[in-house]
PDB file of C-alpha atoms in Angstrom:
ATOM      1  CA  MET R   1      52.234  53.338  60.121  1.00  0.00           C
ATOM      2  CA  LYS R   2      51.613  49.358  59.659  1.00  0.00           C
ATOM      3  CA  GLU R   3      52.628  47.665  62.700  1.00  0.00           C
ATOM      4  CA  ILE R   4      55.805  45.984  61.501  1.00  0.00           C
ATOM      5  CA  SER R   5      54.917  42.701  61.608  1.00  0.00           C
ATOM      6  CA  SER R   6      52.373  42.977  58.872  1.00  0.00           C
ATOM      7  CA  LEU R   7      54.522  44.311  57.047  1.00  0.00           C
ATOM      8  CA  LEU R   8      57.771  42.019  56.878  1.00  0.00           C
ATOM      9  CA  GLY R   9      55.692  38.789  57.523  1.00  0.00           C
ATOM     10  CA  TYR R  10      54.326  37.233  54.940  1.00  0.00           C
ATOM     11  CA  ARG R  11      50.072  35.547  54.747  1.00  0.00           C
ATOM     12  CA  ASP R  12      49.145  32.498  52.985  1.00  0.00           C
ATOM     13  CA  SER R  13      46.297  34.461  51.609  1.00  0.00           C
ATOM     14  CA  ILE R  14      47.923  36.877  49.626  1.00  0.00           C
ATOM     15  CA  ARG R  15      46.714  36.239  46.142  1.00  0.00           C
ATOM     16  CA  VAL R  16      48.746  38.254  43.384  1.00  0.00           C
ATOM     17  CA  VAL R  17      46.857  38.881  39.556  1.00  0.00           C
ATOM     18  CA  ASP R  18      48.915  39.800  36.260  1.00  0.00           C
ATOM     19  CA  ALA R  19      46.587  42.285  34.827  1.00  0.00           C
ATOM     20  CA  THR R  20      49.071  42.825  32.142  1.00  0.00           C
ATOM     21  CA  LEU R  21      46.931  41.506  28.930  1.00  0.00           C
ATOM     22  CA  ARG R  22      43.888  43.044  30.127  1.00  0.00           C
ATOM     23  CA  ASP R  23      45.135  46.976  31.463  1.00  0.00           C
ATOM     24  CA  GLY R  24      48.067  46.933  29.352  1.00  0.00           C
ATOM     25  CA  GLY R  25      45.758  46.274  26.641  1.00  0.00           C
ATOM     26  CA  LEU R  26      44.411  49.546  26.512  1.00  0.00           C
ATOM     27  CA  CYS R  27      47.725  50.997  25.230  1.00  0.00           C
ATOM     28  CA  ASN R  28      47.959  49.180  22.402  1.00  0.00           C
ATOM     29  CA  ASP R  29      44.505  47.991  21.677  1.00  0.00           C
ATOM     30  CA  PHE R  30      45.483  44.887  22.597  1.00  0.00           C
ATOM     31  CA  TYR R  31      47.440  44.105  19.802  1.00  0.00           C
ATOM     32  CA  PHE R  32      50.215  41.493  21.332  1.00  0.00           C
ATOM     33  CA  THR R  33      51.785  38.477  19.605  1.00  0.00           C
ATOM     34  CA  ASP R  34      50.862  35.349  20.490  1.00  0.00           C
ATOM     35  CA  GLU R  35      54.663  34.356  21.365  1.00  0.00           C
ATOM     36  CA  PHE R  36      54.383  37.652  24.260  1.00  0.00           C
ATOM     37  CA  VAL R  37      51.129  36.284  25.580  1.00  0.00           C
ATOM     38  CA  ARG R  38      52.420  32.745  25.929  1.00  0.00           C
ATOM     39  CA  ASP R  39      55.953  33.945  27.117  1.00  0.00           C
ATOM     40  CA  LEU R  40      54.431  36.014  30.032  1.00  0.00           C
ATOM     41  CA  TYR R  41      52.095  32.760  30.574  1.00  0.00           C
ATOM     42  CA  ARG R  42      54.892  30.870  31.275  1.00  0.00           C
ATOM     43  CA  ALA R  43      56.737  34.058  33.027  1.00  0.00           C
ATOM     44  CA  ASN R  44      53.513  33.958  35.738  1.00  0.00           C
ATOM     45  CA  ILE R  45      53.968  30.436  36.396  1.00  0.00           C
ATOM     46  CA  ALA R  46      57.648  30.748  37.450  1.00  0.00           C
ATOM     47  CA  ALA R  47      57.079  34.206  39.417  1.00  0.00           C
ATOM     48  CA  GLY R  48      54.387  32.018  41.628  1.00  0.00           C
ATOM     49  CA  VAL R  49      52.134  34.712  40.169  1.00  0.00           C
ATOM     50  CA  ASP R  50      48.361  33.218  41.585  1.00  0.00           C
ATOM     51  CA  TYR R  51      46.034  34.757  38.775  1.00  0.00           C
ATOM     52  CA  MET R  52      47.406  35.877  35.536  1.00  0.00           C
ATOM     53  CA  GLU R  53      44.206  38.078  33.585  1.00  0.00           C
ATOM     54  CA  VAL R  54      43.736  37.804  29.921  1.00  0.00           C
ATOM     55  CA  GLY R  55      41.935  40.481  28.798  1.00  0.00           C
ATOM     56  CA  TYR R  56      38.554  41.440  28.529  1.00  0.00           C
ATOM     57  CA  LYS R  57      35.350  39.519  27.732  1.00  0.00           C
ATOM     58  CA  ALA R  58      34.004  42.816  25.237  1.00  0.00           C
ATOM     59  CA  SER R  59      30.776  42.320  23.165  1.00  0.00           C
ATOM     60  CA  LYS R  60      31.469  41.451  19.508  1.00  0.00           C
ATOM     61  CA  LYS R  61      27.783  43.985  19.170  1.00  0.00           C
ATOM     62  CA  MET R  62      30.088  46.952  20.061  1.00  0.00           C
ATOM     63  CA  PHE R  63      33.016  46.787  19.572  1.00  0.00           C
ATOM     64  CA  ASP R  64      34.989  46.327  15.942  1.00  0.00           C
ATOM     65  CA  THR R  65      36.420  43.083  16.201  1.00  0.00           C
ATOM     66  CA  ASP R  66      39.235  44.350  13.080  1.00  0.00           C
ATOM     67  CA  LYS R  67      39.661  47.518  15.304  1.00  0.00           C
ATOM     68  CA  PHE R  68      41.437  45.662  18.499  1.00  0.00           C
ATOM     69  CA  GLY R  69      43.302  42.176  19.110  1.00  0.00           C
ATOM     70  CA  ALA R  70      42.230  39.329  20.808  1.00  0.00           C
ATOM     71  CA  TRP R  71      42.879  39.602  24.066  1.00  0.00           C
ATOM     72  CA  LYS R  72      40.103  42.336  23.916  1.00  0.00           C
ATOM     73  CA  PHE R  73      37.230  39.768  23.807  1.00  0.00           C
ATOM     74  CA  CYS R  74      39.601  36.291  25.245  1.00  0.00           C
ATOM     75  CA  ASP R  75      37.016  33.727  23.236  1.00  0.00           C
ATOM     76  CA  ASP R  76      37.728  30.830  24.737  1.00  0.00           C
ATOM     77  CA  ASP R  77      38.572  28.522  21.820  1.00  0.00           C
ATOM     78  CA  ALA R  78      41.800  32.068  21.327  1.00  0.00           C
ATOM     79  CA  ILE R  79      42.965  31.000  24.803  1.00  0.00           C
ATOM     80  CA  VAL R  80      43.614  27.866  24.563  1.00  0.00           C
ATOM     81  CA  LYS R  81      45.315  28.478  21.136  1.00  0.00           C
ATOM     82  CA  VAL R  82      47.598  30.132  22.411  1.00  0.00           C
ATOM     83  CA  ILE R  83      48.645  28.936  26.379  1.00  0.00           C
ATOM     84  CA  GLY R  84      47.306  25.781  26.149  1.00  0.00           C
ATOM     85  CA  ASP R  85      44.350  24.839  27.982  1.00  0.00           C
ATOM     86  CA  ASN R  86      45.892  25.273  31.468  1.00  0.00           C
ATOM     87  CA  ALA R  87      45.038  21.682  32.799  1.00  0.00           C
ATOM     88  CA  GLU R  88      47.602  21.963  34.830  1.00  0.00           C
ATOM     89  CA  LYS R  89      46.299  24.341  37.054  1.00  0.00           C
ATOM     90  CA  ASN R  90      49.971  25.946  37.765  1.00  0.00           C
ATOM     91  CA  ILE R  91      47.855  29.499  37.963  1.00  0.00           C
ATOM     92  CA  LYS R  92      44.699  30.430  37.456  1.00  0.00           C
ATOM     93  CA  LEU R  93      42.651  32.260  34.357  1.00  0.00           C
ATOM     94  CA  ALA R  94      41.275  35.236  34.480  1.00  0.00           C
ATOM     95  CA  ALA R  95      38.860  37.542  31.972  1.00  0.00           C
ATOM     96  CA  MET R  96      37.075  41.108  33.052  1.00  0.00           C
ATOM     97  CA  ALA R  97      33.328  41.885  32.017  1.00  0.00           C
ATOM     98  CA  ASP R  98      32.471  45.253  32.186  1.00  0.00           C
ATOM     99  CA  VAL R  99      28.399  45.337  32.935  1.00  0.00           C
ATOM    100  CA  GLY R 100      26.881  47.377  29.599  1.00  0.00           C
ATOM    101  CA  ARG R 101      30.003  46.228  27.701  1.00  0.00           C
ATOM    102  CA  CYS R 102      30.194  41.980  27.321  1.00  0.00           C
ATOM    103  CA  ASP R 103      27.060  39.610  26.460  1.00  0.00           C
ATOM    104  CA  TYR R 104      28.392  37.436  29.406  1.00  0.00           C
ATOM    105  CA  LYS R 105      24.856  34.981  28.774  1.00  0.00           C
ATOM    106  CA  GLU R 106      26.303  34.029  25.828  1.00  0.00           C
ATOM    107  CA  ASP R 107      30.248  34.765  25.799  1.00  0.00           C
ATOM    108  CA  ILE R 108      30.768  33.457  29.102  1.00  0.00           C
ATOM    109  CA  ARG R 109      30.417  29.522  28.988  1.00  0.00           C
ATOM    110  CA  ASN R 110      30.389  27.237  31.688  1.00  0.00           C
ATOM    111  CA  ARG R 111      33.407  26.817  33.829  1.00  0.00           C
ATOM    112  CA  ALA R 112      33.749  23.342  33.453  1.00  0.00           C
ATOM    113  CA  ASP R 113      34.155  24.065  29.258  1.00  0.00           C
ATOM    114  CA  SER R 114      36.455  27.151  29.515  1.00  0.00           C
ATOM    115  CA  PRO R 115      39.558  27.616  30.212  1.00  0.00           C
ATOM    116  CA  LEU R 116      39.214  30.545  32.804  1.00  0.00           C
ATOM    117  CA  ASP R 117      38.771  29.931  36.285  1.00  0.00           C
ATOM    118  CA  LEU R 118      37.545  34.002  37.766  1.00  0.00           C
ATOM    119  CA  ILE R 119      35.710  36.167  36.117  1.00  0.00           C
ATOM    120  CA  ARG R 120      36.323  40.012  37.293  1.00  0.00           C
ATOM    121  CA  VAL R 121      33.315  41.753  36.956  1.00  0.00           C
ATOM    122  CA  ALA R 122      33.305  45.587  36.489  1.00  0.00           C
ATOM    123  CA  CYS R 123      31.141  48.562  37.260  1.00  0.00           C
ATOM    124  CA  TYR R 124      30.477  52.059  38.626  1.00  0.00           C
ATOM    125  CA  VAL R 125      28.880  52.286  41.727  1.00  0.00           C
ATOM    126  CA  HIS R 126      25.444  52.871  39.714  1.00  0.00           C
ATOM    127  CA  GLN R 127      25.524  50.079  37.882  1.00  0.00           C
ATOM    128  CA  ILE R 128      25.114  47.828  41.109  1.00  0.00           C
ATOM    129  CA  ALA R 129      22.299  46.009  40.313  1.00  0.00           C
ATOM    130  CA  GLY R 130      23.460  44.618  36.770  1.00  0.00           C
ATOM    131  CA  ALA R 131      26.960  43.897  38.088  1.00  0.00           C
ATOM    132  CA  LEU R 132      24.800  41.579  40.279  1.00  0.00           C
ATOM    133  CA  GLU R 133      23.124  40.068  37.680  1.00  0.00           C
ATOM    134  CA  MET R 134      26.891  39.182  36.226  1.00  0.00           C
ATOM    135  CA  ILE R 135      27.757  37.774  39.439  1.00  0.00           C
ATOM    136  CA  GLU R 136      24.804  35.511  40.050  1.00  0.00           C
ATOM    137  CA  ASP R 137      24.875  34.452  36.311  1.00  0.00           C
ATOM    138  CA  ALA R 138      28.956  33.376  36.111  1.00  0.00           C
ATOM    139  CA  LYS R 139      28.305  31.748  39.717  1.00  0.00           C
ATOM    140  CA  LYS R 140      25.591  29.137  38.591  1.00  0.00           C
ATOM    141  CA  LYS R 141      28.238  28.753  35.496  1.00  0.00           C
ATOM    142  CA  GLY R 142      30.689  27.513  38.488  1.00  0.00           C
ATOM    143  CA  TYR R 143      33.420  30.805  37.963  1.00  0.00           C
ATOM    144  CA  GLU R 144      35.190  32.317  40.897  1.00  0.00           C
ATOM    145  CA  VAL R 145      33.891  35.845  41.425  1.00  0.00           C
ATOM    146  CA  SER R 146      35.274  39.652  41.929  1.00  0.00           C
ATOM    147  CA  CYS R 147      33.775  42.737  41.896  1.00  0.00           C
ATOM    148  CA  ASN R 148      35.949  45.980  40.933  1.00  0.00           C
ATOM    149  CA  ILE R 149      34.156  49.194  41.339  1.00  0.00           C
ATOM    150  CA  MET R 150      35.597  51.912  39.568  1.00  0.00           C
ATOM    151  CA  ALA R 151      36.539  55.140  39.816  1.00  0.00           C
ATOM    152  CA  ILE R 152      35.247  55.325  44.253  1.00  0.00           C
ATOM    153  CA  SER R 153      37.322  58.739  44.138  1.00  0.00           C
ATOM    154  CA  THR R 154      33.907  60.332  42.522  1.00  0.00           C
ATOM    155  CA  ALA R 155      31.705  58.136  45.068  1.00  0.00           C
ATOM    156  CA  GLN R 156      29.637  59.170  47.924  1.00  0.00           C
ATOM    157  CA  GLU R 157      30.585  57.527  51.169  1.00  0.00           C
ATOM    158  CA  GLY R 158      26.649  56.957  51.155  1.00  0.00           C
ATOM    159  CA  ASP R 159      26.275  55.283  48.048  1.00  0.00           C
ATOM    160  CA  ILE R 160      29.653  52.620  48.544  1.00  0.00           C
ATOM    161  CA  ARG R 161      28.266  51.893  51.550  1.00  0.00           C
ATOM    162  CA  VAL R 162      25.035  50.784  50.065  1.00  0.00           C
ATOM    163  CA  ALA R 163      26.567  48.870  47.191  1.00  0.00           C
ATOM    164  CA  LEU R 164      29.143  47.151  49.797  1.00  0.00           C
ATOM    165  CA  ASP R 165      26.269  45.895  51.389  1.00  0.00           C
ATOM    166  CA  MET R 166      24.432  44.526  48.189  1.00  0.00           C
ATOM    167  CA  LEU R 167      27.416  43.425  46.926  1.00  0.00           C
ATOM    168  CA  GLY R 168      28.085  41.535  50.396  1.00  0.00           C
ATOM    169  CA  LYS R 169      24.354  39.470  50.275  1.00  0.00           C
ATOM    170  CA  SER R 170      26.162  38.203  46.896  1.00  0.00           C
ATOM    171  CA  PRO R 171      28.073  35.438  46.146  1.00  0.00           C
ATOM    172  CA  VAL R 172      31.219  37.158  44.820  1.00  0.00           C
ATOM    173  CA  ASP R 173      34.049  36.058  46.216  1.00  0.00           C
ATOM    174  CA  ALA R 174      36.250  39.168  46.237  1.00  0.00           C
ATOM    175  CA  ILE R 175      35.889  42.539  46.238  1.00  0.00           C
ATOM    176  CA  TYR R 176      38.369  45.448  44.785  1.00  0.00           C
ATOM    177  CA  ILE R 177      38.609  48.894  45.807  1.00  0.00           C
ATOM    178  CA  VAL R 178      39.977  50.637  42.073  1.00  0.00           C
ATOM    179  CA  ASP R 179      41.611  54.153  42.270  1.00  0.00           C
ATOM    180  CA  SER R 180      40.420  54.326  38.958  1.00  0.00           C
ATOM    181  CA  PHE R 181      41.773  58.160  38.672  1.00  0.00           C
ATOM    182  CA  GLY R 182      45.221  57.001  40.205  1.00  0.00           C
ATOM    183  CA  SER R 183      44.030  59.963  42.488  1.00  0.00           C
ATOM    184  CA  ILE R 184      44.268  58.536  46.474  1.00  0.00           C
ATOM    185  CA  TYR R 185      46.514  59.117  48.808  1.00  0.00           C
ATOM    186  CA  PRO R 186      47.862  56.390  51.504  1.00  0.00           C
ATOM    187  CA  GLU R 187      46.346  58.001  54.519  1.00  0.00           C
ATOM    188  CA  GLN R 188      42.528  57.947  52.229  1.00  0.00           C
ATOM    189  CA  MET R 189      43.629  54.143  50.821  1.00  0.00           C
ATOM    190  CA  GLN R 190      43.566  53.440  54.581  1.00  0.00           C
ATOM    191  CA  ARG R 191      40.683  54.995  56.030  1.00  0.00           C
ATOM    192  CA  ILE R 192      38.947  53.275  52.812  1.00  0.00           C
ATOM    193  CA  ALA R 193      40.514  50.177  53.389  1.00  0.00           C
ATOM    194  CA  LEU R 194      39.041  49.985  56.482  1.00  0.00           C
ATOM    195  CA  LEU R 195      35.620  50.940  55.618  1.00  0.00           C
ATOM    196  CA  TYR R 196      35.845  47.427  52.814  1.00  0.00           C
ATOM    197  CA  ARG R 197      36.397  45.522  55.659  1.00  0.00           C
ATOM    198  CA  GLU R 198      33.648  46.446  57.656  1.00  0.00           C
ATOM    199  CA  TYR R 199      31.357  44.915  54.897  1.00  0.00           C
ATOM    200  CA  ALA R 200      33.781  42.279  53.744  1.00  0.00           C
ATOM    201  CA  GLU R 201      34.235  41.052  57.592  1.00  0.00           C
ATOM    202  CA  LYS R 202      30.476  41.189  58.219  1.00  0.00           C
ATOM    203  CA  TYR R 203      29.769  39.050  55.016  1.00  0.00           C
ATOM    204  CA  GLY R 204      33.308  36.661  54.797  1.00  0.00           C
ATOM    205  CA  LYS R 205      34.084  38.026  51.414  1.00  0.00           C
ATOM    206  CA  ALA R 206      38.145  38.602  50.809  1.00  0.00           C
ATOM    207  CA  LEU R 207      39.701  42.384  49.524  1.00  0.00           C
ATOM    208  CA  GLY R 208      41.073  43.050  46.706  1.00  0.00           C
ATOM    209  CA  ILE R 209      43.266  46.342  45.255  1.00  0.00           C
ATOM    210  CA  HIS R 210      43.650  47.712  41.632  1.00  0.00           C
ATOM    211  CA  ALA R 211      45.406  51.048  41.634  1.00  0.00           C
ATOM    212  CA  HIS R 212      46.769  53.559  38.797  1.00  0.00           C
ATOM    213  CA  ASN R 213      50.012  55.335  39.106  1.00  0.00           C
ATOM    214  CA  ASN R 214      49.170  58.938  38.325  1.00  0.00           C
ATOM    215  CA  GLN R 215      50.848  60.138  40.911  1.00  0.00           C
ATOM    216  CA  GLN R 216      53.302  57.334  41.880  1.00  0.00           C
ATOM    217  CA  LEU R 217      51.012  56.009  44.222  1.00  0.00           C
ATOM    218  CA  ALA R 218      50.348  52.826  42.991  1.00  0.00           C
ATOM    219  CA  PHE R 219      53.001  50.892  44.666  1.00  0.00           C
ATOM    220  CA  ALA R 220      52.430  52.772  48.038  1.00  0.00           C
ATOM    221  CA  ASN R 221      48.574  52.599  48.094  1.00  0.00           C
ATOM    222  CA  THR R 222      48.894  48.363  47.441  1.00  0.00           C
ATOM    223  CA  ILE R 223      51.631  48.572  50.419  1.00  0.00           C
ATOM    224  CA  GLU R 224      49.321  50.256  52.157  1.00  0.00           C
ATOM    225  CA  ALA R 225      46.241  47.812  51.565  1.00  0.00           C
ATOM    226  CA  VAL R 226      48.568  45.022  52.287  1.00  0.00           C
ATOM    227  CA  GLY R 227      49.047  46.394  55.479  1.00  0.00           C
ATOM    228  CA  ASP R 228      45.457  46.846  56.008  1.00  0.00           C
ATOM    229  CA  GLY R 229      44.163  43.404  55.184  1.00  0.00           C
ATOM    230  CA  VAL R 230      43.676  43.770  51.777  1.00  0.00           C
ATOM    231  CA  ASP R 231      45.054  40.387  49.742  1.00  0.00           C
ATOM    232  CA  TRP R 232      44.167  40.224  45.968  1.00  0.00           C
ATOM    233  CA  LEU R 233      46.690  42.486  44.791  1.00  0.00           C
ATOM    234  CA  ASP R 234      46.938  43.666  41.383  1.00  0.00           C
ATOM    235  CA  ALA R 235      49.941  44.475  39.198  1.00  0.00           C
ATOM    236  CA  THR R 236      51.369  44.448  35.817  1.00  0.00           C
ATOM    237  CA  TYR R 237      54.736  44.003  34.610  1.00  0.00           C
ATOM    238  CA  ASN R 238      56.719  47.339  33.750  1.00  0.00           C
ATOM    239  CA  GLY R 239      53.253  48.905  35.395  1.00  0.00           C
ATOM    240  CA  MET R 240      52.019  48.842  31.489  1.00  0.00           C
ATOM    241  CA  GLY R 241      48.497  50.404  32.115  1.00  0.00           C
ATOM    242  CA  ARG R 242      46.023  52.426  30.479  1.00  0.00           C
ATOM    243  CA  GLY R 243      47.433  56.191  30.866  1.00  0.00           C
ATOM    244  CA  ALA R 244      49.952  56.278  34.116  1.00  0.00           C
ATOM    245  CA  GLY R 245      49.788  52.672  34.631  1.00  0.00           C
ATOM    246  CA  ASN R 246      49.508  50.213  37.869  1.00  0.00           C
ATOM    247  CA  CYS R 247      51.338  48.977  40.287  1.00  0.00           C
ATOM    248  CA  ALA R 248      54.271  47.172  39.042  1.00  0.00           C
ATOM    249  CA  MET R 249      54.412  43.374  39.386  1.00  0.00           C
ATOM    250  CA  GLU R 250      58.451  43.778  39.422  1.00  0.00           C
ATOM    251  CA  ASN R 251      57.886  46.285  43.087  1.00  0.00           C
ATOM    252  CA  LEU R 252      55.297  43.984  44.632  1.00  0.00           C
ATOM    253  CA  LEU R 253      56.671  40.959  44.089  1.00  0.00           C
ATOM    254  CA  GLY R 254      59.774  42.091  45.945  1.00  0.00           C
ATOM    255  CA  PHE R 255      58.284  43.459  48.588  1.00  0.00           C
ATOM    256  CA  LEU R 256      55.865  40.313  49.555  1.00  0.00           C
ATOM    257  CA  HIS R 257      57.958  38.715  51.615  1.00  0.00           C
ATOM    258  CA  ASN R 258      56.534  35.159  50.612  1.00  0.00           C
ATOM    259  CA  PRO R 259      59.243  33.052  49.004  1.00  0.00           C
ATOM    260  CA  LYS R 260      56.992  31.726  46.366  1.00  0.00           C
ATOM    261  CA  TYR R 261      57.419  34.177  44.941  1.00  0.00           C
ATOM    262  CA  SER R 262      59.704  35.396  42.350  1.00  0.00           C
ATOM    263  CA  VAL R 263      61.475  38.721  40.449  1.00  0.00           C
ATOM    264  CA  TYR R 264      63.910  37.116  38.154  1.00  0.00           C
ATOM    265  CA  PRO R 265      61.096  35.614  35.870  1.00  0.00           C
ATOM    266  CA  VAL R 266      59.270  38.987  35.862  1.00  0.00           C
ATOM    267  CA  LEU R 267      62.796  41.120  34.978  1.00  0.00           C
ATOM    268  CA  LYS R 268      63.623  38.692  32.515  1.00  0.00           C
ATOM    269  CA  PHE R 269      60.312  39.377  30.682  1.00  0.00           C
ATOM    270  CA  ILE R 270      60.515  42.973  30.910  1.00  0.00           C
ATOM    271  CA  GLU R 271      64.240  42.748  29.428  1.00  0.00           C
ATOM    272  CA  ASP R 272      63.048  40.553  26.567  1.00  0.00           C
ATOM    273  CA  TYR R 273      59.282  42.066  26.106  1.00  0.00           C
ATOM    274  CA  MET R 274      58.782  44.963  27.638  1.00  0.00           C
ATOM    275  CA  LEU R 275      60.848  47.193  26.676  1.00  0.00           C
ATOM    276  CA  LYS R 276      60.423  46.211  22.721  1.00  0.00           C
ATOM    277  CA  LEU R 277      56.916  47.234  23.416  1.00  0.00           C
ATOM    278  CA  LYS R 278      58.424  51.012  24.794  1.00  0.00           C
ATOM    279  CA  LYS R 279      60.872  51.130  21.909  1.00  0.00           C
ATOM    280  CA  ASP R 280      58.061  50.181  19.146  1.00  0.00           C
ATOM    281  CA  GLY R 281      56.171  53.564  20.781  1.00  0.00           C
ATOM    282  CA  VAL R 282      53.806  52.060  22.826  1.00  0.00           C
ATOM    283  CA  GLN R 283      53.397  54.808  25.696  1.00  0.00           C
ATOM    284  CA  TRP R 284      52.274  53.855  29.504  1.00  0.00           C
ATOM    285  CA  GLY R 285      53.552  55.169  32.811  1.00  0.00           C
ATOM    286  CA  TYR R 286      53.989  58.044  35.253  1.00  0.00           C
ATOM    287  CA  ASP R 287      54.090  61.655  33.249  1.00  0.00           C
ATOM    288  CA  LEU R 288      53.094  65.154  33.994  1.00  0.00           C
ATOM    289  CA  GLN R 289      49.595  65.329  32.222  1.00  0.00           C
ATOM    290  CA  TYR R 290      48.864  61.671  34.191  1.00  0.00           C
ATOM    291  CA  LEU R 291      49.591  63.720  37.311  1.00  0.00           C
ATOM    292  CA  ALA R 292      47.190  66.690  36.585  1.00  0.00           C
ATOM    293  CA  THR R 293      44.330  64.803  35.817  1.00  0.00           C
ATOM    294  CA  GLY R 294      45.147  62.631  39.508  1.00  0.00           C
ATOM    295  CA  LEU R 295      45.411  65.724  41.080  1.00  0.00           C
ATOM    296  CA  LEU R 296      41.721  66.934  40.255  1.00  0.00           C
ATOM    297  CA  ASN R 297      40.623  63.723  40.198  1.00  0.00           C
ATOM    298  CA  GLN R 298      39.466  63.442  36.816  1.00  0.00           C
ATOM    299  CA  HIS R 299      39.786  60.869  34.244  1.00  0.00           C
ATOM    300  CA  PRO R 300      42.259  59.802  31.968  1.00  0.00           C
ATOM    301  CA  ARG R 301      40.968  60.435  28.923  1.00  0.00           C
ATOM    302  CA  THR R 302      42.295  63.845  28.562  1.00  0.00           C
ATOM    303  CA  ALA R 303      46.013  63.262  29.399  1.00  0.00           C
ATOM    304  CA  ILE R 304      45.268  60.332  26.986  1.00  0.00           C
ATOM    305  CA  ALA R 305      44.457  62.363  24.187  1.00  0.00           C
ATOM    306  CA  PHE R 306      47.180  65.096  25.435  1.00  0.00           C
ATOM    307  CA  THR R 307      49.695  62.439  25.369  1.00  0.00           C
ATOM    308  CA  GLY R 308      48.286  61.270  21.686  1.00  0.00           C
ATOM    309  CA  ALA R 309      48.263  64.703  20.501  1.00  0.00           C
ATOM    310  CA  LYS R 310      52.090  64.837  20.992  1.00  0.00           C
ATOM    311  CA  ARG R 311      51.972  68.163  23.433  1.00  0.00           C
ATOM    312  CA  THR R 312      53.804  69.291  25.913  1.00  0.00           C
ATOM    313  CA  ASP R 313      52.462  72.753  27.215  1.00  0.00           C
ATOM    314  CA  TYR R 314      52.172  71.010  30.348  1.00  0.00           C
ATOM    315  CA  ALA R 315      50.722  74.036  32.813  1.00  0.00           C
ATOM    316  CA  GLU R 316      48.197  74.896  29.866  1.00  0.00           C
ATOM    317  CA  PHE R 317      46.885  71.575  29.768  1.00  0.00           C
ATOM    318  CA  TYR R 318      46.571  72.181  34.109  1.00  0.00           C
ATOM    319  CA  ARG R 319      44.820  75.050  33.494  1.00  0.00           C
ATOM    320  CA  GLU R 320      42.777  73.574  30.408  1.00  0.00           C
ATOM    321  CA  ILE R 321      41.360  70.903  33.129  1.00  0.00           C
ATOM    322  CA  GLN R 322      41.353  72.871  35.935  1.00  0.00           C
ATOM    323  CA  GLU R 323      38.003  74.469  34.130  1.00  0.00           C
ATOM    324  CA  LEU R 324      36.319  71.318  33.448  1.00  0.00           C
TER     325      LEU R 324
END
């Protein structure tokens, strides 16, 4: 258990990052209305959220622009068209760039010419070399930069240590713990956070967490990480995100004790927009098929296919994926 003072107080280094458009976009191919995006931006400002991730910087050479909404690509001009240039900087804007899935040299402009403030580089542990190139590029262009090492529950500790040491020597600002498969338990999260902290303290980096909710532990793991010294906290409105979704923003802001954060604007946005998305058939959140992949530490792609096929034979599905 954490010392009560580490959970009841607040620290100025905490940063809340809204990933609704980016992770949530995986649920509806990024087809959000301009009104949704604009009002989410306003809700985040009213709630005191520190960063809003507006989507991916995906390659238009790899992904068909006719099959995805604008937030798959996050063109600077599209951002400015919908929410303005964010000149007042009441909130910082971020976009994610996956190693091997973006044309970062061309598509990520200099920060002085972009409404974005933060580039979130995402990679698997074996792609660290590619991530370092992207981090260097974004830093030279003037951005804050974070790095999400995905699917760490499947990586060897020795490989994670090498990756963390390489990232520590880079100009990255924050390094993220990412439970991509929603398979990590809080007691494991504590050990992982301590491992990451060893390198973060050595090299002067911030730590972040991005949790998935396959076992209904996204919020619990985020709280655990806070108590272990992790400062950058990802969440989404109503937990919207790929498959089982993420740590819910309404839970997180309710837990944090900094008076700068307000739950009311989040609840109002959920009432006005998220309930309608679900009514219109957009699916996300805890369900038995996602529990199964979480228990077995597997990518949720099979559970997503199970959901799309409208299957309900959960026991048979569990038996099937046990054999994978």
